[in-house]
mmCIF file of C-alpha atoms in Angstrom:
data_model
loop_
_atom_site.group_PDB
_atom_site.id
_atom_site.type_symbol
_atom_site.label_atom_id
_atom_site.label_comp_id
_atom_site.label_asym_id
_atom_site.label_seq_id
_atom_site.Cartn_x
_atom_site.Cartn_y
_atom_site.Cartn_z
ATOM 1 C CA UNK E 1 175.955 51.258 77.488
ATOM 2 C CA UNK E 2 173.762 48.823 76.008
ATOM 3 C CA UNK E 3 174.222 47.707 72.588
ATOM 4 C CA UNK E 4 170.821 48.048 70.537
ATOM 5 C CA UNK E 5 167.312 49.718 71.011
ATOM 6 C CA UNK E 6 164.660 49.557 68.057
ATOM 7 C CA UNK E 7 162.615 52.550 68.078
ATOM 8 C CA UNK E 8 159.039 52.197 66.133
ATOM 9 C CA UNK E 9 156.530 54.790 66.001
ATOM 10 C CA UNK E 10 152.904 53.521 65.597
ATOM 11 C CA UNK E 11 149.803 55.377 64.764
ATOM 12 C CA UNK E 12 146.839 53.646 63.672
ATOM 13 C CA UNK E 13 148.410 50.645 62.219
ATOM 14 C CA UNK E 14 146.689 47.999 63.966
ATOM 15 C CA UNK E 15 146.064 45.963 60.988
ATOM 16 C CA UNK E 16 149.498 45.696 60.149
ATOM 17 C CA UNK E 17 151.296 45.887 63.527
ATOM 18 C CA UNK E 18 151.462 42.169 64.804
ATOM 19 C CA UNK E 19 153.624 41.257 61.388
ATOM 20 C CA UNK E 20 155.897 44.086 61.982
ATOM 21 C CA UNK E 21 156.476 43.481 65.587
ATOM 22 C CA UNK E 22 156.953 39.733 64.909
ATOM 23 C CA UNK E 23 159.653 40.601 62.482
ATOM 24 C CA UNK E 24 161.571 42.131 65.096
ATOM 25 C CA UNK E 25 161.085 39.589 67.745
ATOM 26 C CA UNK E 26 162.063 37.005 65.472
ATOM 27 C CA UNK E 27 165.399 38.552 64.514
ATOM 28 C CA UNK E 28 168.491 36.060 64.638
ATOM 29 C CA UNK E 29 170.249 38.990 66.678
ATOM 30 C CA UNK E 30 168.590 39.039 69.880
ATOM 31 C CA UNK E 31 170.312 41.600 72.205
ATOM 32 C CA UNK E 32 167.964 44.534 72.266
ATOM 33 C CA UNK E 33 165.365 46.432 73.581
ATOM 34 C CA UNK E 34 162.146 47.400 71.467
ATOM 35 C CA UNK E 35 160.793 50.522 72.250
ATOM 36 C CA UNK E 36 157.037 51.132 71.056
ATOM 37 C CA UNK E 37 155.984 54.800 70.624
ATOM 38 C CA UNK E 38 152.243 55.083 70.401
ATOM 39 C CA UNK E 39 151.349 58.444 68.670
ATOM 40 C CA UNK E 40 148.163 58.657 70.380
ATOM 41 C CA UNK E 41 146.079 55.882 68.111
ATOM 42 C CA UNK E 42 142.356 55.728 68.217
ATOM 43 C CA UNK E 43 142.329 52.092 66.620
ATOM 44 C CA UNK E 44 143.277 48.430 68.460
ATOM 45 C CA UNK E 45 147.497 49.410 68.276
ATOM 46 C CA UNK E 46 147.438 49.599 72.299
ATOM 47 C CA UNK E 47 145.544 46.014 72.700
ATOM 48 C CA UNK E 48 147.902 44.422 69.995
ATOM 49 C CA UNK E 49 150.915 45.415 71.806
ATOM 50 C CA UNK E 50 149.611 44.588 75.093
ATOM 51 C CA UNK E 51 149.132 40.863 73.840
ATOM 52 C CA UNK E 52 152.599 40.602 73.931
ATOM 53 C CA UNK E 53 154.880 39.268 76.698
ATOM 54 C CA UNK E 54 158.293 39.780 75.834
ATOM 55 C CA UNK E 55 160.213 41.465 78.006
ATOM 56 C CA UNK E 56 162.319 43.271 75.498
ATOM 57 C CA UNK E 57 159.368 45.414 74.379
ATOM 58 C CA UNK E 58 158.654 48.713 76.402
ATOM 59 C CA UNK E 59 155.367 50.621 75.368
ATOM 60 C CA UNK E 60 155.072 54.484 75.464
ATOM 61 C CA UNK E 61 151.812 55.990 74.547
ATOM 62 C CA UNK E 62 151.712 59.637 73.831
ATOM 63 C CA UNK E 63 148.953 61.798 75.697
ATOM 64 C CA UNK E 64 148.207 63.513 72.348
ATOM 65 C CA UNK E 65 149.086 63.151 68.838
ATOM 66 C CA UNK E 66 152.377 64.815 68.372
ATOM 67 C CA UNK E 67 153.367 63.637 64.871
ATOM 68 C CA UNK E 68 156.036 61.301 63.582
ATOM 69 C CA UNK E 69 158.860 63.762 63.981
ATOM 70 C CA UNK E 70 158.268 64.813 67.688
ATOM 71 C CA UNK E 71 157.371 61.372 68.584
ATOM 72 C CA UNK E 72 160.927 60.206 67.280
ATOM 73 C CA UNK E 73 162.544 62.867 68.902
ATOM 74 C CA UNK E 74 160.937 61.634 72.035
ATOM 75 C CA UNK E 75 162.270 58.228 71.729
ATOM 76 C CA UNK E 76 165.649 59.620 70.840
ATOM 77 C CA UNK E 77 165.858 62.037 73.740
ATOM 78 C CA UNK E 78 165.342 58.810 75.906
ATOM 79 C CA UNK E 79 167.239 56.156 74.040
ATOM 80 C CA UNK E 80 170.529 58.034 72.692
ATOM 81 C CA UNK E 81 172.379 57.990 76.063
ATOM 82 C CA UNK E 82 171.720 54.563 77.155
ATOM 83 C CA UNK E 83 172.423 52.576 73.701
ATOM 84 C CA UNK E 84 175.389 52.212 71.390
ATOM 85 C CA UNK E 85 173.176 51.356 68.380
ATOM 86 C CA UNK E 86 169.749 52.746 67.476
ATOM 87 C CA UNK E 87 167.639 50.732 64.842
ATOM 88 C CA UNK E 88 164.347 52.353 63.227
ATOM 89 C CA UNK E 89 161.486 50.371 62.420
ATOM 90 C CA UNK E 90 157.946 51.259 60.997
ATOM 91 C CA UNK E 91 154.741 49.685 62.287
ATOM 92 C CA UNK E 92 153.749 48.364 58.880
ATOM 93 C CA UNK E 93 156.918 46.872 57.434
ATOM 94 C CA UNK E 94 158.748 43.844 57.755
ATOM 95 C CA UNK E 95 162.537 43.036 58.566
ATOM 96 C CA UNK E 96 164.041 39.974 57.629
ATOM 97 C CA UNK E 97 165.453 37.635 60.550
ATOM 98 C CA UNK E 98 168.819 38.262 59.581
ATOM 99 C CA UNK E 99 168.802 42.306 59.220
ATOM 100 C CA UNK E 100 170.021 43.208 62.661
ATOM 101 C CA UNK E 101 173.033 40.785 62.717
ATOM 102 C CA UNK E 102 173.982 41.707 59.343
ATOM 103 C CA UNK E 103 173.803 45.716 60.343
ATOM 104 C CA UNK E 104 175.476 45.116 63.737
ATOM 105 C CA UNK E 105 178.475 43.090 62.421
ATOM 106 C CA UNK E 106 178.719 45.781 59.588
ATOM 107 C CA UNK E 107 178.730 48.612 61.756
ATOM 108 C CA UNK E 108 181.171 46.920 64.074
ATOM 109 C CA UNK E 109 183.514 46.312 61.744
ATOM 110 C CA UNK E 110 183.608 49.937 60.373
ATOM 111 C CA UNK E 111 183.677 51.905 63.259
ATOM 112 C CA UNK E 112 184.121 54.985 61.094
ATOM 113 C CA UNK E 113 180.085 54.654 59.394
ATOM 114 C CA UNK E 114 177.675 56.596 61.355
ATOM 115 C CA UNK E 115 174.800 55.190 59.783
ATOM 116 C CA UNK E 116 173.555 52.431 57.636
ATOM 117 C CA UNK E 117 170.933 51.436 55.760
ATOM 118 C CA UNK E 118 169.482 48.460 53.628
ATOM 119 C CA UNK E 119 168.280 47.929 50.205
ATOM 120 C CA UNK E 120 164.245 46.925 50.975
ATOM 121 C CA UNK E 121 161.545 45.674 48.703
ATOM 122 C CA UNK E 122 158.689 48.297 48.446
ATOM 123 C CA UNK E 123 155.467 46.282 48.111
ATOM 124 C CA UNK E 124 151.622 46.748 47.966
ATOM 125 C CA UNK E 125 151.252 43.419 48.380
ATOM 126 C CA UNK E 126 153.812 41.977 51.353
ATOM 127 C CA UNK E 127 153.543 38.385 49.734
ATOM 128 C CA UNK E 128 154.776 38.982 46.484
ATOM 129 C CA UNK E 129 158.519 39.970 46.292
ATOM 130 C CA UNK E 130 159.293 42.090 43.364
ATOM 131 C CA UNK E 131 162.187 41.080 40.786
ATOM 132 C CA UNK E 132 162.710 44.814 39.718
ATOM 133 C CA UNK E 133 162.929 47.039 42.952
ATOM 134 C CA UNK E 134 164.338 50.456 43.554
ATOM 135 C CA UNK E 135 167.890 50.484 44.619
ATOM 136 C CA UNK E 136 169.383 52.942 47.081
ATOM 137 C CA UNK E 137 172.942 54.235 46.482
ATOM 138 C CA UNK E 138 175.486 52.394 48.462
ATOM 139 C CA UNK E 139 178.546 54.588 48.488
ATOM 140 C CA UNK E 140 179.051 57.607 50.691
ATOM 141 C CA UNK E 141 180.112 59.891 48.143
ATOM 142 C CA UNK E 142 177.454 59.004 45.540
ATOM 143 C CA UNK E 143 174.838 59.468 48.595
ATOM 144 C CA UNK E 144 176.189 62.847 49.241
ATOM 145 C CA UNK E 145 174.922 63.871 45.617
ATOM 146 C CA UNK E 146 172.398 61.185 45.536
ATOM 147 C CA UNK E 147 170.225 63.553 48.234
ATOM 148 C CA UNK E 148 169.612 66.089 45.888
ATOM 149 C CA UNK E 149 167.465 64.008 44.191
ATOM 150 C CA UNK E 150 166.178 61.183 46.517
ATOM 151 C CA UNK E 151 166.108 60.573 50.446
ATOM 152 C CA UNK E 152 168.596 57.590 49.467
ATOM 153 C CA UNK E 153 167.675 55.477 52.524
ATOM 154 C CA UNK E 154 164.514 53.402 53.395
ATOM 155 C CA UNK E 155 163.788 55.017 56.688
ATOM 156 C CA UNK E 156 162.860 51.784 58.295
ATOM 157 C CA UNK E 157 166.039 50.051 57.572
ATOM 158 C CA UNK E 158 168.455 52.626 59.089
ATOM 159 C CA UNK E 159 170.687 51.618 62.264
ATOM 160 C CA UNK E 160 172.924 54.449 63.341
ATOM 161 C CA UNK E 161 175.800 54.738 66.202
ATOM 162 C CA UNK E 162 174.422 57.116 68.832
ATOM 163 C CA UNK E 163 178.267 58.290 70.028
ATOM 164 C CA UNK E 164 178.783 59.944 66.575
ATOM 165 C CA UNK E 165 175.933 61.755 66.112
ATOM 166 C CA UNK E 166 173.880 61.922 69.439
ATOM 167 C CA UNK E 167 174.425 65.736 69.700
ATOM 168 C CA UNK E 168 172.438 66.381 66.665
ATOM 169 C CA UNK E 169 170.167 63.592 65.332
ATOM 170 C CA UNK E 170 166.944 64.890 65.873
ATOM 171 C CA UNK E 171 164.190 65.328 63.633
ATOM 172 C CA UNK E 172 162.762 68.956 62.264
ATOM 173 C CA UNK E 173 159.161 68.895 63.882
ATOM 174 C CA UNK E 174 158.395 71.613 60.944
ATOM 175 C CA UNK E 175 158.712 69.170 58.240
ATOM 176 C CA UNK E 176 155.671 67.143 58.082
ATOM 177 C CA UNK E 177 155.905 64.660 55.044
ATOM 178 C CA UNK E 178 159.802 64.340 54.653
ATOM 179 C CA UNK E 179 161.668 65.059 58.168
ATOM 180 C CA UNK E 180 163.969 61.806 57.443
ATOM 181 C CA UNK E 181 165.297 63.224 54.229
ATOM 182 C CA UNK E 182 165.763 66.694 55.663
ATOM 183 C CA UNK E 183 168.102 64.649 58.657
ATOM 184 C CA UNK E 184 170.096 62.993 56.188
ATOM 185 C CA UNK E 185 171.147 66.339 54.211
ATOM 186 C CA UNK E 186 172.566 67.256 57.475
ATOM 187 C CA UNK E 187 174.321 64.204 58.910
ATOM 188 C CA UNK E 188 175.765 63.392 55.507
ATOM 189 C CA UNK E 189 177.711 66.910 55.727
ATOM 190 C CA UNK E 190 179.898 65.603 59.075
ATOM 191 C CA UNK E 191 179.647 61.425 58.962
ATOM 192 C CA UNK E 192 179.904 58.717 56.619
ATOM 193 C CA UNK E 193 176.456 57.207 55.949
ATOM 194 C CA UNK E 194 176.182 54.207 53.964
ATOM 195 C CA UNK E 195 173.668 51.571 52.242
ATOM 196 C CA UNK E 196 174.089 47.781 52.593
ATOM 197 C CA UNK E 197 173.870 45.954 49.149
ATOM 198 C CA UNK E 198 171.403 43.301 51.186
ATOM 199 C CA UNK E 199 167.617 43.214 50.586
ATOM 200 C CA UNK E 200 166.544 42.881 54.429
ATOM 201 C CA UNK E 201 163.403 44.831 54.473
ATOM 202 C CA UNK E 202 159.782 44.539 53.088
ATOM 203 C CA UNK E 203 158.426 48.289 53.252
ATOM 204 C CA UNK E 204 154.664 48.412 52.457
ATOM 205 C CA UNK E 205 153.185 51.156 50.134
ATOM 206 C CA UNK E 206 149.974 52.165 51.706
ATOM 207 C CA UNK E 207 148.109 55.137 50.169
ATOM 208 C CA UNK E 208 147.163 56.756 53.012
ATOM 209 C CA UNK E 209 150.844 56.945 54.226
ATOM 210 C CA UNK E 210 152.305 60.460 55.830
ATOM 211 C CA UNK E 211 154.134 61.503 52.471
ATOM 212 C CA UNK E 212 151.565 59.570 49.774
ATOM 213 C CA UNK E 213 148.207 60.538 51.370
ATOM 214 C CA UNK E 214 145.959 62.995 48.963
ATOM 215 C CA UNK E 215 146.180 65.823 51.438
ATOM 216 C CA UNK E 216 149.892 65.921 51.745
ATOM 217 C CA UNK E 217 150.692 65.475 48.222
ATOM 218 C CA UNK E 218 151.289 69.147 47.545
ATOM 219 C CA UNK E 219 152.738 70.071 50.943
ATOM 220 C CA UNK E 220 155.393 66.770 50.473
ATOM 221 C CA UNK E 221 156.678 68.487 47.150
ATOM 222 C CA UNK E 222 157.053 72.090 48.634
ATOM 223 C CA UNK E 223 158.581 70.545 51.654
ATOM 224 C CA UNK E 224 161.276 68.294 49.462
ATOM 225 C CA UNK E 225 161.803 71.479 47.266
ATOM 226 C CA UNK E 226 162.557 73.881 50.574
ATOM 227 C CA UNK E 227 165.028 70.843 51.634
ATOM 228 C CA UNK E 228 166.745 70.646 48.777
ATOM 229 C CA UNK E 229 166.897 74.329 47.906
ATOM 230 C CA UNK E 230 169.128 74.229 51.377
ATOM 231 C CA UNK E 231 171.240 71.288 50.239
ATOM 232 C CA UNK E 232 172.245 72.748 47.116
ATOM 233 C CA UNK E 233 173.983 75.370 49.054
ATOM 234 C CA UNK E 234 176.772 72.778 50.285
ATOM 235 C CA UNK E 235 177.823 72.627 46.421
ATOM 236 C CA UNK E 236 178.041 76.215 46.280
ATOM 237 C CA UNK E 237 174.934 76.269 43.816
ATOM 238 C CA UNK E 238 171.986 78.577 44.614
ATOM 239 C CA UNK E 239 168.487 77.411 43.741
ATOM 240 C CA UNK E 240 165.639 79.240 45.717
ATOM 241 C CA UNK E 241 162.687 76.479 46.815
ATOM 242 C CA UNK E 242 160.395 77.931 44.128
ATOM 243 C CA UNK E 243 162.948 77.226 41.454
ATOM 244 C CA UNK E 244 163.804 73.878 42.913
ATOM 245 C CA UNK E 245 159.792 73.148 42.577
ATOM 246 C CA UNK E 246 159.567 74.349 39.261
ATOM 247 C CA UNK E 247 162.909 72.211 38.058
ATOM 248 C CA UNK E 248 161.625 69.097 39.850
ATOM 249 C CA UNK E 249 157.995 68.827 40.099
ATOM 250 C CA UNK E 250 156.217 71.722 38.672
ATOM 251 C CA UNK E 251 153.676 70.371 36.063
ATOM 252 C CA UNK E 252 151.403 73.436 35.049
ATOM 253 C CA UNK E 253 151.616 75.722 32.263
ATOM 254 C CA UNK E 254 153.942 77.636 34.324
ATOM 255 C CA UNK E 255 156.770 75.156 32.915
ATOM 256 C CA UNK E 256 156.746 76.844 29.465
ATOM 257 C CA UNK E 257 156.963 80.174 30.850
ATOM 258 C CA UNK E 258 160.670 81.333 30.347
ATOM 259 C CA UNK E 259 161.167 77.446 29.676
ATOM 260 C CA UNK E 260 164.865 77.996 27.733
ATOM 261 C CA UNK E 261 165.861 80.126 30.971
ATOM 262 C CA UNK E 262 164.893 77.454 33.484
ATOM 263 C CA UNK E 263 166.568 74.665 30.972
ATOM 264 C CA UNK E 264 169.833 76.539 30.880
ATOM 265 C CA UNK E 265 169.715 76.911 35.169
ATOM 266 C CA UNK E 266 169.095 73.194 35.263
ATOM 267 C CA UNK E 267 171.817 72.213 32.963
ATOM 268 C CA UNK E 268 174.295 74.548 34.405
ATOM 269 C CA UNK E 269 173.450 73.584 37.661
ATOM 270 C CA UNK E 270 174.007 69.964 36.738
ATOM 271 C CA UNK E 271 177.352 70.859 34.978
ATOM 272 C CA UNK E 272 178.809 72.096 37.861
ATOM 273 C CA UNK E 273 177.775 69.712 40.435
ATOM 274 C CA UNK E 274 179.151 66.811 37.887
ATOM 275 C CA UNK E 275 182.544 68.605 37.149
ATOM 276 C CA UNK E 276 183.514 69.591 40.793
ATOM 277 C CA UNK E 277 182.392 66.395 42.095
ATOM 278 C CA UNK E 278 182.585 63.247 39.754
ATOM 279 C CA UNK E 279 186.276 62.469 40.830
ATOM 280 C CA UNK E 280 184.826 61.344 43.996
ATOM 281 C CA UNK E 281 182.777 58.877 42.862
ATOM 282 C CA UNK E 282 183.667 55.056 41.641
ATOM 283 C CA UNK E 283 183.106 54.480 37.919
ATOM 284 C CA UNK E 284 179.802 52.879 38.106
ATOM 285 C CA UNK E 285 178.327 55.615 40.206
ATOM 286 C CA UNK E 286 179.818 58.242 37.814
ATOM 287 C CA UNK E 287 178.182 56.251 35.080
ATOM 288 C CA UNK E 288 174.840 56.241 36.642
ATOM 289 C CA UNK E 289 174.967 59.853 37.880
ATOM 290 C CA UNK E 290 175.724 61.295 34.526
ATOM 291 C CA UNK E 291 172.771 59.062 33.024
ATOM 292 C CA UNK E 292 170.224 60.468 35.822
ATOM 293 C CA UNK E 293 171.155 63.950 35.406
ATOM 294 C CA UNK E 294 170.347 63.246 31.668
ATOM 295 C CA UNK E 295 166.964 62.015 32.620
ATOM 296 C CA UNK E 296 166.198 64.885 34.720
ATOM 297 C CA UNK E 297 166.798 67.220 31.899
ATOM 298 C CA UNK E 298 164.454 65.345 29.630
ATOM 299 C CA UNK E 299 161.926 65.143 32.649
ATOM 300 C CA UNK E 300 161.874 68.781 32.557
ATOM 301 C CA UNK E 301 161.459 68.933 28.756
ATOM 302 C CA UNK E 302 158.331 66.367 29.036
ATOM 303 C CA UNK E 303 156.939 68.493 31.626
ATOM 304 C CA UNK E 304 156.953 71.539 29.629
ATOM 305 C CA UNK E 305 154.680 69.528 27.139
ATOM 306 C CA UNK E 306 157.187 70.944 24.234
ATOM 307 C CA UNK E 307 157.489 68.990 21.090
ATOM 308 C CA UNK E 308 160.280 66.259 21.718
ATOM 309 C CA UNK E 309 161.477 66.857 18.363
ATOM 310 C CA UNK E 310 162.112 70.673 18.466
ATOM 311 C CA UNK E 311 165.646 70.857 17.197
ATOM 312 C CA UNK E 312 166.235 74.153 19.007
ATOM 313 C CA UNK E 313 165.722 72.235 22.263
ATOM 314 C CA UNK E 314 168.009 69.435 20.836
ATOM 315 C CA UNK E 315 170.730 71.370 19.681
ATOM 316 C CA UNK E 316 170.526 73.534 23.220
ATOM 317 C CA UNK E 317 170.938 70.281 25.249
ATOM 318 C CA UNK E 318 173.682 69.058 22.796
ATOM 319 C CA UNK E 319 175.776 72.371 23.136
ATOM 320 C CA UNK E 320 175.297 72.987 26.572
ATOM 321 C CA UNK E 321 175.455 69.836 28.552
ATOM 322 C CA UNK E 322 178.797 68.936 29.668
ATOM 323 C CA UNK E 323 177.934 66.130 32.410
ATOM 324 C CA UNK E 324 177.582 63.160 29.700
ATOM 325 C CA UNK E 325 179.107 61.980 26.536
ATOM 326 C CA UNK E 326 176.973 63.237 23.486
ATOM 327 C CA UNK E 327 176.056 59.756 22.379
ATOM 328 C CA UNK E 328 174.854 58.375 25.619
ATOM 329 C CA UNK E 329 172.964 61.921 25.744
ATOM 330 C CA UNK E 330 171.246 61.485 22.588
ATOM 331 C CA UNK E 331 170.320 57.590 24.117
ATOM 332 C CA UNK E 332 169.127 59.015 27.373
ATOM 333 C CA UNK E 333 166.774 61.273 25.359
ATOM 334 C CA UNK E 334 165.397 58.853 23.068
ATOM 335 C CA UNK E 335 165.114 55.527 25.060
#
């Protein structure tokens, strides 16, 4: 098998594409083939790609628009049998020159790891690095729990080992806006996946991207809810997609309806999750996780519109919550 293939889907990203391609071609680790799948773009995507003469670039154009999940699956069908590692990249993002070298070195030193991601700067202006950035969880046991609340990986930062996951690493084409999150919840059940602490990517925040576009806003949250409802079953907790949507995302008057019932369901689910699985976490992850759960309780309270000084709600939370000590709980609700 060859060592590394880079898989990049592209759809009408010509304005950003050259910057992204250059960041891959300028990697310090240069032993790779670069596959760019054009999902039937109608802009100058094809012209930009054809302007390159680098022999590592392989250009494939769909004969119709398939969507990102189906396009990625086409690439995986071709590449998984041929390459030891496959790295993902997006057509509007940028990779630091040492990204591949650090990830390949790590994967070769840790043969039990099926997939790794990296930290990334999430930017509207790619020329201005933010001091404070969203941090992805690093440790496998924490990622297993964190996936209940976040995709936990920058999709464009991952690299995976073909031999471990080639038989089932495929995206669900029925998921339009968070196909990556759905796939990670399946992989994590059978394989060790982690994030490196290094910031090795700049990810562009674009309002028209698949899950951020206004026309997909509701669909994105509904698809999240379906994925998370299924994943909660991994921890022997049953929440329907409608319940997940209400507990995580609902902002209408319906949150007020049966609010105390919903609050109890959320707290009971969090108590069970934490008490049964916190022993697998290192101390720092355990503290971060308990604090995050407390903030999720506060978020439901805020979305209900009920008074933050309501003594009945305070008493219920203080009595029922078991996943964090009372002092930290109070601080989490006040800060």
